[in-house]
mmCIF file of C-alpha atoms in Angstrom:
data_model
loop_
_atom_site.group_PDB
_atom_site.id
_atom_site.type_symbol
_atom_site.label_atom_id
_atom_site.label_comp_id
_atom_site.label_asym_id
_atom_site.label_seq_id
_atom_site.Cartn_x
_atom_site.Cartn_y
_atom_site.Cartn_z
ATOM 1 C CA UNK D 28 -45.336 -154.441 -73.488
ATOM 2 C CA UNK D 29 -44.541 -151.797 -75.886
ATOM 3 C CA UNK D 30 -45.589 -148.509 -74.100
ATOM 4 C CA UNK D 31 -44.583 -146.361 -77.179
ATOM 5 C CA UNK D 32 -46.836 -148.145 -79.597
ATOM 6 C CA UNK D 33 -49.865 -148.417 -76.822
ATOM 7 C CA UNK D 34 -49.799 -144.563 -76.500
ATOM 8 C CA UNK D 35 -49.364 -143.847 -80.053
ATOM 9 C CA UNK D 36 -52.644 -145.964 -80.686
ATOM 10 C CA UNK D 37 -54.452 -143.600 -78.481
ATOM 11 C CA UNK D 38 -52.685 -140.100 -79.585
ATOM 12 C CA UNK D 39 -55.001 -139.226 -82.260
ATOM 13 C CA UNK D 40 -58.010 -139.667 -79.721
ATOM 14 C CA UNK D 41 -56.245 -137.689 -77.097
ATOM 15 C CA UNK D 42 -55.303 -134.956 -79.525
ATOM 16 C CA UNK D 43 -58.831 -134.551 -80.590
ATOM 17 C CA UNK D 44 -60.070 -134.283 -77.140
ATOM 18 C CA UNK D 45 -57.422 -131.812 -76.177
ATOM 19 C CA UNK D 46 -57.868 -129.453 -78.892
ATOM 20 C CA UNK D 47 -61.612 -129.177 -78.040
ATOM 21 C CA UNK D 48 -60.832 -128.554 -74.849
ATOM 22 C CA UNK D 49 -58.307 -125.595 -75.574
ATOM 23 C CA UNK D 50 -58.923 -124.314 -78.814
ATOM 24 C CA UNK D 51 -55.371 -124.553 -79.889
ATOM 25 C CA UNK D 52 -53.563 -127.391 -81.672
ATOM 26 C CA UNK D 53 -50.026 -126.262 -80.042
ATOM 27 C CA UNK D 54 -51.414 -126.193 -76.614
ATOM 28 C CA UNK D 55 -53.126 -129.534 -77.328
ATOM 29 C CA UNK D 56 -50.216 -131.319 -78.746
ATOM 30 C CA UNK D 57 -48.201 -129.964 -75.172
ATOM 31 C CA UNK D 58 -50.947 -131.416 -73.459
ATOM 32 C CA UNK D 59 -50.878 -135.058 -74.971
ATOM 33 C CA UNK D 60 -47.021 -134.681 -74.832
ATOM 34 C CA UNK D 61 -47.456 -134.209 -71.085
ATOM 35 C CA UNK D 62 -49.815 -137.281 -70.939
ATOM 36 C CA UNK D 63 -47.518 -139.481 -72.260
ATOM 37 C CA UNK D 64 -44.619 -138.316 -69.683
ATOM 38 C CA UNK D 65 -46.955 -139.091 -66.993
ATOM 39 C CA UNK D 66 -48.015 -142.460 -68.642
ATOM 40 C CA UNK D 67 -44.334 -143.196 -69.204
ATOM 41 C CA UNK D 68 -43.290 -142.191 -65.580
ATOM 42 C CA UNK D 69 -46.474 -144.173 -63.949
ATOM 43 C CA UNK D 70 -46.957 -147.221 -65.953
ATOM 44 C CA UNK D 71 -43.521 -148.181 -67.069
ATOM 45 C CA UNK D 72 -43.353 -150.731 -64.322
ATOM 46 C CA UNK D 73 -45.179 -153.793 -65.825
ATOM 47 C CA UNK D 74 -46.723 -154.354 -62.158
ATOM 48 C CA UNK D 75 -48.441 -150.756 -62.578
ATOM 49 C CA UNK D 76 -49.563 -151.245 -65.751
ATOM 50 C CA UNK D 77 -51.058 -154.295 -65.128
ATOM 51 C CA UNK D 78 -53.387 -152.714 -62.495
ATOM 52 C CA UNK D 79 -54.779 -150.395 -65.034
ATOM 53 C CA UNK D 80 -57.803 -152.226 -66.565
ATOM 54 C CA UNK D 81 -58.692 -149.728 -69.012
ATOM 55 C CA UNK D 82 -55.690 -147.640 -70.409
ATOM 56 C CA UNK D 83 -58.026 -145.394 -72.644
ATOM 57 C CA UNK D 84 -59.860 -144.224 -69.606
ATOM 58 C CA UNK D 85 -56.741 -143.602 -67.745
ATOM 59 C CA UNK D 86 -55.388 -141.713 -70.307
ATOM 60 C CA UNK D 87 -58.667 -139.812 -70.781
ATOM 61 C CA UNK D 88 -58.634 -139.005 -67.353
ATOM 62 C CA UNK D 89 -55.116 -137.911 -66.916
ATOM 63 C CA UNK D 90 -55.325 -135.449 -70.143
ATOM 64 C CA UNK D 91 -58.369 -134.128 -68.975
ATOM 65 C CA UNK D 92 -56.578 -132.855 -65.746
ATOM 66 C CA UNK D 93 -53.756 -131.443 -67.649
ATOM 67 C CA UNK D 94 -56.491 -129.734 -70.286
ATOM 68 C CA UNK D 95 -57.965 -128.355 -66.971
ATOM 69 C CA UNK D 96 -54.961 -126.982 -65.743
ATOM 70 C CA UNK D 97 -53.894 -125.301 -69.009
ATOM 71 C CA UNK D 98 -57.696 -123.690 -69.189
ATOM 72 C CA UNK D 99 -57.607 -122.599 -66.087
ATOM 73 C CA UNK D 100 -54.377 -120.333 -66.728
ATOM 74 C CA UNK D 101 -55.292 -119.451 -70.198
ATOM 75 C CA UNK D 102 -58.485 -117.668 -68.825
ATOM 76 C CA UNK D 103 -56.094 -115.281 -67.044
ATOM 77 C CA UNK D 104 -54.001 -114.720 -70.349
ATOM 78 C CA UNK D 105 -57.252 -114.291 -72.324
ATOM 79 C CA UNK D 106 -58.759 -111.762 -70.166
ATOM 80 C CA UNK D 107 -55.518 -109.420 -71.281
ATOM 81 C CA UNK D 108 -55.925 -110.627 -74.824
ATOM 82 C CA UNK D 109 -55.687 -107.875 -77.156
ATOM 83 C CA UNK D 110 -59.033 -107.563 -78.757
ATOM 84 C CA UNK D 111 -61.126 -110.868 -79.905
ATOM 85 C CA UNK D 112 -59.939 -114.329 -79.496
ATOM 86 C CA UNK D 113 -60.535 -117.155 -82.008
ATOM 87 C CA UNK D 114 -59.022 -120.597 -81.817
ATOM 88 C CA UNK D 115 -56.117 -121.497 -83.793
ATOM 89 C CA UNK D 116 -57.455 -122.874 -87.188
ATOM 90 C CA UNK D 117 -57.261 -126.344 -88.512
ATOM 91 C CA UNK D 118 -57.073 -125.821 -92.319
ATOM 92 C CA UNK D 119 -57.130 -128.768 -95.017
ATOM 93 C CA UNK D 120 -57.669 -129.162 -98.339
ATOM 94 C CA UNK D 121 -61.297 -128.495 -100.145
ATOM 95 C CA UNK D 122 -61.484 -130.798 -103.235
ATOM 96 C CA UNK D 123 -65.317 -130.763 -104.254
ATOM 97 C CA UNK D 124 -66.857 -134.118 -104.876
ATOM 98 C CA UNK D 125 -68.887 -136.653 -103.016
ATOM 99 C CA UNK D 126 -65.671 -138.729 -102.191
ATOM 100 C CA UNK D 127 -63.751 -135.623 -100.776
ATOM 101 C CA UNK D 128 -63.835 -135.206 -97.016
ATOM 102 C CA UNK D 129 -61.108 -132.455 -97.011
ATOM 103 C CA UNK D 130 -59.194 -133.819 -94.199
ATOM 104 C CA UNK D 131 -55.440 -133.676 -94.150
ATOM 105 C CA UNK D 132 -53.646 -136.754 -94.105
ATOM 106 C CA UNK D 133 -52.172 -136.811 -90.795
ATOM 107 C CA UNK D 134 -53.958 -139.243 -88.680
ATOM 108 C CA UNK D 135 -53.992 -137.139 -85.259
ATOM 109 C CA UNK D 136 -55.584 -134.142 -87.241
ATOM 110 C CA UNK D 137 -58.192 -136.371 -88.997
ATOM 111 C CA UNK D 138 -59.086 -137.357 -85.491
ATOM 112 C CA UNK D 139 -59.414 -133.729 -84.531
ATOM 113 C CA UNK D 140 -61.708 -132.807 -87.279
ATOM 114 C CA UNK D 141 -63.596 -136.277 -87.222
ATOM 115 C CA UNK D 142 -66.907 -134.722 -85.723
ATOM 116 C CA UNK D 143 -66.338 -131.673 -87.626
ATOM 117 C CA UNK D 144 -66.333 -129.416 -84.620
ATOM 118 C CA UNK D 145 -66.651 -125.752 -85.944
ATOM 119 C CA UNK D 146 -65.067 -122.632 -85.338
ATOM 120 C CA UNK D 147 -68.299 -121.275 -84.048
ATOM 121 C CA UNK D 148 -68.665 -123.859 -81.437
ATOM 122 C CA UNK D 149 -65.312 -123.228 -80.094
ATOM 123 C CA UNK D 150 -65.881 -119.684 -79.828
ATOM 124 C CA UNK D 151 -69.144 -120.324 -77.829
ATOM 125 C CA UNK D 152 -67.044 -123.008 -75.663
ATOM 126 C CA UNK D 153 -64.982 -119.634 -74.519
ATOM 127 C CA UNK D 154 -67.987 -118.555 -72.788
ATOM 128 C CA UNK D 155 -67.527 -121.353 -70.231
ATOM 129 C CA UNK D 156 -65.576 -121.996 -67.254
ATOM 130 C CA UNK D 157 -62.991 -124.424 -67.275
ATOM 131 C CA UNK D 158 -64.724 -126.929 -65.371
ATOM 132 C CA UNK D 159 -67.649 -126.425 -67.369
ATOM 133 C CA UNK D 160 -65.804 -126.966 -70.754
ATOM 134 C CA UNK D 161 -64.068 -129.887 -69.801
ATOM 135 C CA UNK D 162 -67.355 -131.637 -68.164
ATOM 136 C CA UNK D 163 -69.192 -130.896 -71.788
ATOM 137 C CA UNK D 164 -66.531 -131.806 -73.957
ATOM 138 C CA UNK D 165 -65.562 -135.211 -72.011
ATOM 139 C CA UNK D 166 -69.386 -135.845 -71.302
ATOM 140 C CA UNK D 167 -71.049 -134.585 -74.943
ATOM 141 C CA UNK D 168 -68.061 -135.221 -77.273
ATOM 142 C CA UNK D 169 -66.390 -138.216 -75.932
ATOM 143 C CA UNK D 170 -69.226 -140.070 -73.833
ATOM 144 C CA UNK D 171 -67.096 -140.161 -70.661
ATOM 145 C CA UNK D 172 -69.204 -140.997 -67.742
ATOM 146 C CA UNK D 173 -70.013 -138.482 -65.124
ATOM 147 C CA UNK D 174 -68.241 -140.144 -62.168
ATOM 148 C CA UNK D 175 -65.090 -140.600 -64.289
ATOM 149 C CA UNK D 176 -65.515 -136.729 -65.279
ATOM 150 C CA UNK D 177 -66.141 -135.849 -61.527
ATOM 151 C CA UNK D 178 -62.854 -137.598 -60.601
ATOM 152 C CA UNK D 179 -61.011 -135.231 -63.256
ATOM 153 C CA UNK D 180 -62.580 -132.142 -62.000
ATOM 154 C CA UNK D 181 -62.153 -133.153 -58.213
ATOM 155 C CA UNK D 182 -65.801 -132.798 -57.438
ATOM 156 C CA UNK D 183 -69.052 -134.969 -56.978
ATOM 157 C CA UNK D 184 -70.635 -136.930 -59.753
ATOM 158 C CA UNK D 185 -73.827 -134.636 -59.053
ATOM 159 C CA UNK D 186 -71.835 -131.316 -59.606
ATOM 160 C CA UNK D 187 -69.955 -132.780 -62.861
ATOM 161 C CA UNK D 188 -73.585 -133.332 -64.282
ATOM 162 C CA UNK D 189 -74.719 -129.874 -63.463
ATOM 163 C CA UNK D 190 -71.583 -128.264 -64.906
ATOM 164 C CA UNK D 191 -72.278 -129.985 -68.195
ATOM 165 C CA UNK D 192 -75.730 -129.085 -68.256
ATOM 166 C CA UNK D 193 -75.055 -125.514 -67.865
ATOM 167 C CA UNK D 194 -72.536 -125.736 -70.429
ATOM 168 C CA UNK D 195 -74.973 -127.162 -72.584
ATOM 169 C CA UNK D 196 -77.370 -124.336 -72.433
ATOM 170 C CA UNK D 197 -74.888 -121.682 -73.014
ATOM 171 C CA UNK D 198 -73.689 -123.562 -76.217
ATOM 172 C CA UNK D 199 -77.366 -123.856 -77.126
ATOM 173 C CA UNK D 200 -78.071 -120.097 -76.391
ATOM 174 C CA UNK D 201 -79.969 -118.295 -79.539
ATOM 175 C CA UNK D 202 -77.528 -115.588 -80.043
ATOM 176 C CA UNK D 203 -74.966 -118.482 -81.100
ATOM 177 C CA UNK D 204 -74.447 -118.164 -85.059
ATOM 178 C CA UNK D 205 -76.399 -121.267 -86.674
ATOM 179 C CA UNK D 206 -74.664 -123.493 -88.775
ATOM 180 C CA UNK D 207 -76.846 -126.140 -90.695
ATOM 181 C CA UNK D 208 -75.543 -126.200 -94.225
ATOM 182 C CA UNK D 209 -73.823 -129.184 -95.731
ATOM 183 C CA UNK D 210 -70.744 -128.424 -97.833
ATOM 184 C CA UNK D 211 -72.563 -128.175 -101.118
ATOM 185 C CA UNK D 212 -74.974 -125.414 -99.520
ATOM 186 C CA UNK D 213 -71.860 -123.912 -98.148
ATOM 187 C CA UNK D 214 -70.205 -123.583 -101.201
ATOM 188 C CA UNK D 215 -73.168 -122.310 -103.002
ATOM 189 C CA UNK D 216 -73.479 -119.399 -100.290
ATOM 190 C CA UNK D 217 -69.622 -118.755 -100.175
ATOM 191 C CA UNK D 218 -69.691 -118.265 -104.197
ATOM 192 C CA UNK D 219 -72.587 -115.475 -103.905
ATOM 193 C CA UNK D 220 -70.441 -113.793 -100.895
ATOM 194 C CA UNK D 221 -67.410 -113.908 -103.084
ATOM 195 C CA UNK D 222 -69.340 -112.272 -106.118
ATOM 196 C CA UNK D 223 -71.104 -110.047 -104.057
ATOM 197 C CA UNK D 224 -67.926 -108.474 -102.410
ATOM 198 C CA UNK D 225 -66.360 -108.142 -105.974
ATOM 199 C CA UNK D 226 -69.359 -106.161 -107.138
ATOM 200 C CA UNK D 227 -68.945 -103.509 -104.585
ATOM 201 C CA UNK D 228 -72.575 -103.229 -104.047
ATOM 202 C CA UNK D 229 -73.916 -103.195 -100.160
ATOM 203 C CA UNK D 230 -77.418 -104.498 -101.330
ATOM 204 C CA UNK D 231 -75.890 -107.706 -102.959
ATOM 205 C CA UNK D 232 -73.707 -108.492 -100.153
ATOM 206 C CA UNK D 233 -76.419 -107.749 -97.491
ATOM 207 C CA UNK D 234 -78.579 -110.556 -99.249
ATOM 208 C CA UNK D 235 -76.085 -113.064 -98.545
ATOM 209 C CA UNK D 236 -75.770 -112.110 -95.061
ATOM 210 C CA UNK D 237 -78.026 -113.166 -92.366
ATOM 211 C CA UNK D 238 -79.942 -110.056 -90.613
ATOM 212 C CA UNK D 239 -78.159 -110.988 -87.257
ATOM 213 C CA UNK D 240 -74.652 -111.943 -88.655
ATOM 214 C CA UNK D 241 -71.924 -111.717 -86.619
ATOM 215 C CA UNK D 242 -68.192 -110.880 -87.700
ATOM 216 C CA UNK D 243 -65.330 -111.630 -85.214
ATOM 217 C CA UNK D 244 -61.680 -110.669 -86.107
ATOM 218 C CA UNK D 245 -58.739 -111.896 -83.980
ATOM 219 C CA UNK D 246 -55.275 -110.296 -84.807
ATOM 220 C CA UNK D 247 -53.663 -110.332 -81.804
ATOM 221 C CA UNK D 248 -52.903 -106.768 -81.687
ATOM 222 C CA UNK D 249 -50.603 -107.481 -85.000
ATOM 223 C CA UNK D 250 -52.998 -105.593 -87.516
ATOM 224 C CA UNK D 251 -56.063 -103.315 -87.196
ATOM 225 C CA UNK D 252 -59.159 -105.252 -86.547
ATOM 226 C CA UNK D 253 -62.545 -104.608 -84.625
ATOM 227 C CA UNK D 254 -62.203 -105.162 -80.933
ATOM 228 C CA UNK D 255 -65.493 -106.111 -80.336
ATOM 229 C CA UNK D 256 -67.696 -108.292 -82.472
ATOM 230 C CA UNK D 257 -69.647 -106.512 -85.468
ATOM 231 C CA UNK D 258 -73.202 -107.477 -85.411
ATOM 232 C CA UNK D 259 -75.867 -106.817 -88.280
ATOM 233 C CA UNK D 260 -76.192 -107.101 -92.034
ATOM 234 C CA UNK D 261 -75.606 -103.754 -92.752
ATOM 235 C CA UNK D 262 -72.635 -103.320 -90.411
ATOM 236 C CA UNK D 263 -70.940 -106.036 -91.343
ATOM 237 C CA UNK D 264 -71.368 -105.703 -95.231
ATOM 238 C CA UNK D 265 -70.194 -102.130 -94.647
ATOM 239 C CA UNK D 266 -66.976 -102.989 -93.157
ATOM 240 C CA UNK D 267 -66.158 -106.308 -95.656
ATOM 241 C CA UNK D 268 -66.486 -104.015 -98.559
ATOM 242 C CA UNK D 269 -64.444 -101.206 -97.159
ATOM 243 C CA UNK D 270 -61.712 -104.181 -96.159
ATOM 244 C CA UNK D 271 -61.591 -105.506 -99.667
ATOM 245 C CA UNK D 272 -61.601 -102.228 -101.199
ATOM 246 C CA UNK D 273 -58.533 -101.601 -98.865
ATOM 247 C CA UNK D 274 -56.958 -105.000 -99.829
ATOM 248 C CA UNK D 275 -56.621 -103.519 -103.490
ATOM 249 C CA UNK D 276 -54.519 -100.773 -102.447
ATOM 250 C CA UNK D 277 -51.972 -103.242 -100.621
ATOM 251 C CA UNK D 278 -48.573 -104.269 -101.992
ATOM 252 C CA UNK D 279 -49.486 -107.726 -103.369
ATOM 253 C CA UNK D 280 -52.509 -108.586 -105.282
ATOM 254 C CA UNK D 281 -55.059 -110.425 -103.330
ATOM 255 C CA UNK D 282 -54.802 -114.370 -103.392
ATOM 256 C CA UNK D 283 -57.213 -116.778 -102.100
ATOM 257 C CA UNK D 284 -58.198 -120.264 -102.069
ATOM 258 C CA UNK D 285 -61.193 -122.268 -100.614
ATOM 259 C CA UNK D 286 -60.066 -124.694 -97.770
ATOM 260 C CA UNK D 287 -61.881 -126.326 -94.869
ATOM 261 C CA UNK D 288 -61.200 -124.674 -91.835
ATOM 262 C CA UNK D 289 -62.381 -126.906 -88.554
ATOM 263 C CA UNK D 290 -64.374 -129.115 -90.901
ATOM 264 C CA UNK D 291 -66.226 -126.222 -92.747
ATOM 265 C CA UNK D 292 -65.590 -124.481 -95.900
ATOM 266 C CA UNK D 293 -63.827 -121.335 -95.556
ATOM 267 C CA UNK D 294 -61.263 -119.205 -97.400
ATOM 268 C CA UNK D 295 -57.147 -118.514 -96.965
ATOM 269 C CA UNK D 296 -56.523 -115.203 -98.203
ATOM 270 C CA UNK D 297 -52.925 -113.703 -98.389
ATOM 271 C CA UNK D 298 -51.396 -110.200 -99.768
ATOM 272 C CA UNK D 299 -48.811 -107.918 -98.403
ATOM 273 C CA UNK D 300 -49.611 -105.004 -95.837
ATOM 274 C CA UNK D 301 -48.435 -101.402 -97.117
ATOM 275 C CA UNK D 302 -45.958 -101.513 -94.288
ATOM 276 C CA UNK D 303 -44.111 -104.700 -96.079
ATOM 277 C CA UNK D 304 -45.193 -107.485 -93.792
ATOM 278 C CA UNK D 305 -47.039 -110.330 -95.146
ATOM 279 C CA UNK D 306 -50.945 -110.719 -94.265
ATOM 280 C CA UNK D 307 -52.270 -114.129 -94.240
ATOM 281 C CA UNK D 308 -55.943 -114.778 -93.051
ATOM 282 C CA UNK D 309 -58.276 -117.961 -92.687
ATOM 283 C CA UNK D 310 -61.637 -117.234 -92.719
ATOM 284 C CA UNK D 311 -64.442 -119.635 -91.388
ATOM 285 C CA UNK D 312 -67.965 -119.304 -92.067
ATOM 286 C CA UNK D 313 -71.295 -120.675 -90.283
ATOM 287 C CA UNK D 314 -74.067 -120.825 -92.912
ATOM 288 C CA UNK D 315 -78.026 -121.420 -91.984
ATOM 289 C CA UNK D 316 -80.834 -120.979 -94.421
ATOM 290 C CA UNK D 317 -79.153 -120.293 -97.420
ATOM 291 C CA UNK D 318 -77.257 -117.149 -95.798
ATOM 292 C CA UNK D 319 -74.304 -116.483 -94.014
ATOM 293 C CA UNK D 320 -74.810 -116.482 -89.928
ATOM 294 C CA UNK D 321 -71.179 -115.855 -88.756
ATOM 295 C CA UNK D 322 -67.793 -114.756 -89.761
ATOM 296 C CA UNK D 323 -64.756 -115.646 -88.273
ATOM 297 C CA UNK D 324 -61.536 -114.043 -89.439
ATOM 298 C CA UNK D 325 -58.269 -115.413 -88.154
ATOM 299 C CA UNK D 326 -55.094 -113.177 -88.916
ATOM 300 C CA UNK D 327 -52.918 -113.370 -85.904
ATOM 301 C CA UNK D 328 -49.666 -114.455 -87.230
ATOM 302 C CA UNK D 329 -48.994 -116.182 -84.342
ATOM 303 C CA UNK D 330 -51.975 -118.741 -84.998
ATOM 304 C CA UNK D 331 -50.704 -119.142 -88.436
ATOM 305 C CA UNK D 332 -47.653 -121.415 -88.216
ATOM 306 C CA UNK D 333 -49.657 -124.689 -89.251
ATOM 307 C CA UNK D 334 -51.482 -123.279 -91.904
ATOM 308 C CA UNK D 335 -50.270 -124.283 -95.405
ATOM 309 C CA UNK D 336 -49.226 -121.352 -97.662
ATOM 310 C CA UNK D 337 -50.808 -120.164 -100.761
ATOM 311 C CA UNK D 338 -49.388 -120.997 -104.156
ATOM 312 C CA UNK D 339 -48.505 -118.293 -106.860
ATOM 313 C CA UNK D 340 -51.480 -119.894 -108.839
ATOM 314 C CA UNK D 341 -53.939 -119.296 -105.921
ATOM 315 C CA UNK D 342 -55.805 -115.589 -107.136
ATOM 316 C CA UNK D 343 -58.504 -113.809 -106.354
ATOM 317 C CA UNK D 344 -61.488 -114.736 -106.913
ATOM 318 C CA UNK D 345 -60.653 -117.951 -105.546
ATOM 319 C CA UNK D 346 -60.814 -121.087 -108.069
ATOM 320 C CA UNK D 347 -63.510 -123.628 -106.760
#
């Protein structure tokens, strides 16, 4: 039996599972690699492998336990994180048209984005305890039975069911940004957003924003960013117009292009900070009812390693 081939057939699904639990592609890949090491160590003997009837279930349980340990330790790290925390973005090309899905060619990354888990939901998942997050992702996304989830969490089936129920209520909280628009509507709204930021007119920009819009920025302490979410169309609009005016004074003209960010339409931006450092941003949006309900600006350079660089031909405003 080819252990490598058998595991590789499951890698994409395991990467998807780990990313949804951890919100970090690098941590997800580390968790999957650790799953491989345990798989190769525990099931290398044909007799041991023969005793595992459902390999997918065994790998899911093993990966889930690894992610649970990572989440528990990550909770401590994120309590001391400078400012707001946003997930490491998964960025792929946006090609308008009915046949375009925007997914990157890498099979593992395609699996990660298969149900278009958006940035906003990953942010909401951060509110959950490690146990709640694992229970919700395993059951609601991957349809793992609660008795198997209980085994991962080291608890009872009833307790695992309760953890998922509490997590579901948190995800469905009324203050979570709503995101119901398809890609066509997202494009119309983002085009209006770009036009409004270029006009410099606050009233024009506010018309594109939902009254309770929220803006979250994650710089990891590397660049100035609001340390708390900014809420409300007027406050968010003023902040955005100030940021775009400031960008006009940077060393390099602002460059941009549309991209799919965690399955939804967003923007990549690049310039050079006045202190000479490259400043790269990935902005994710949530859209509902023809207005932007959430803006999630990732500018932490430590989370940009996998984001493709812009070309010299990418300019501001972006070409759709």
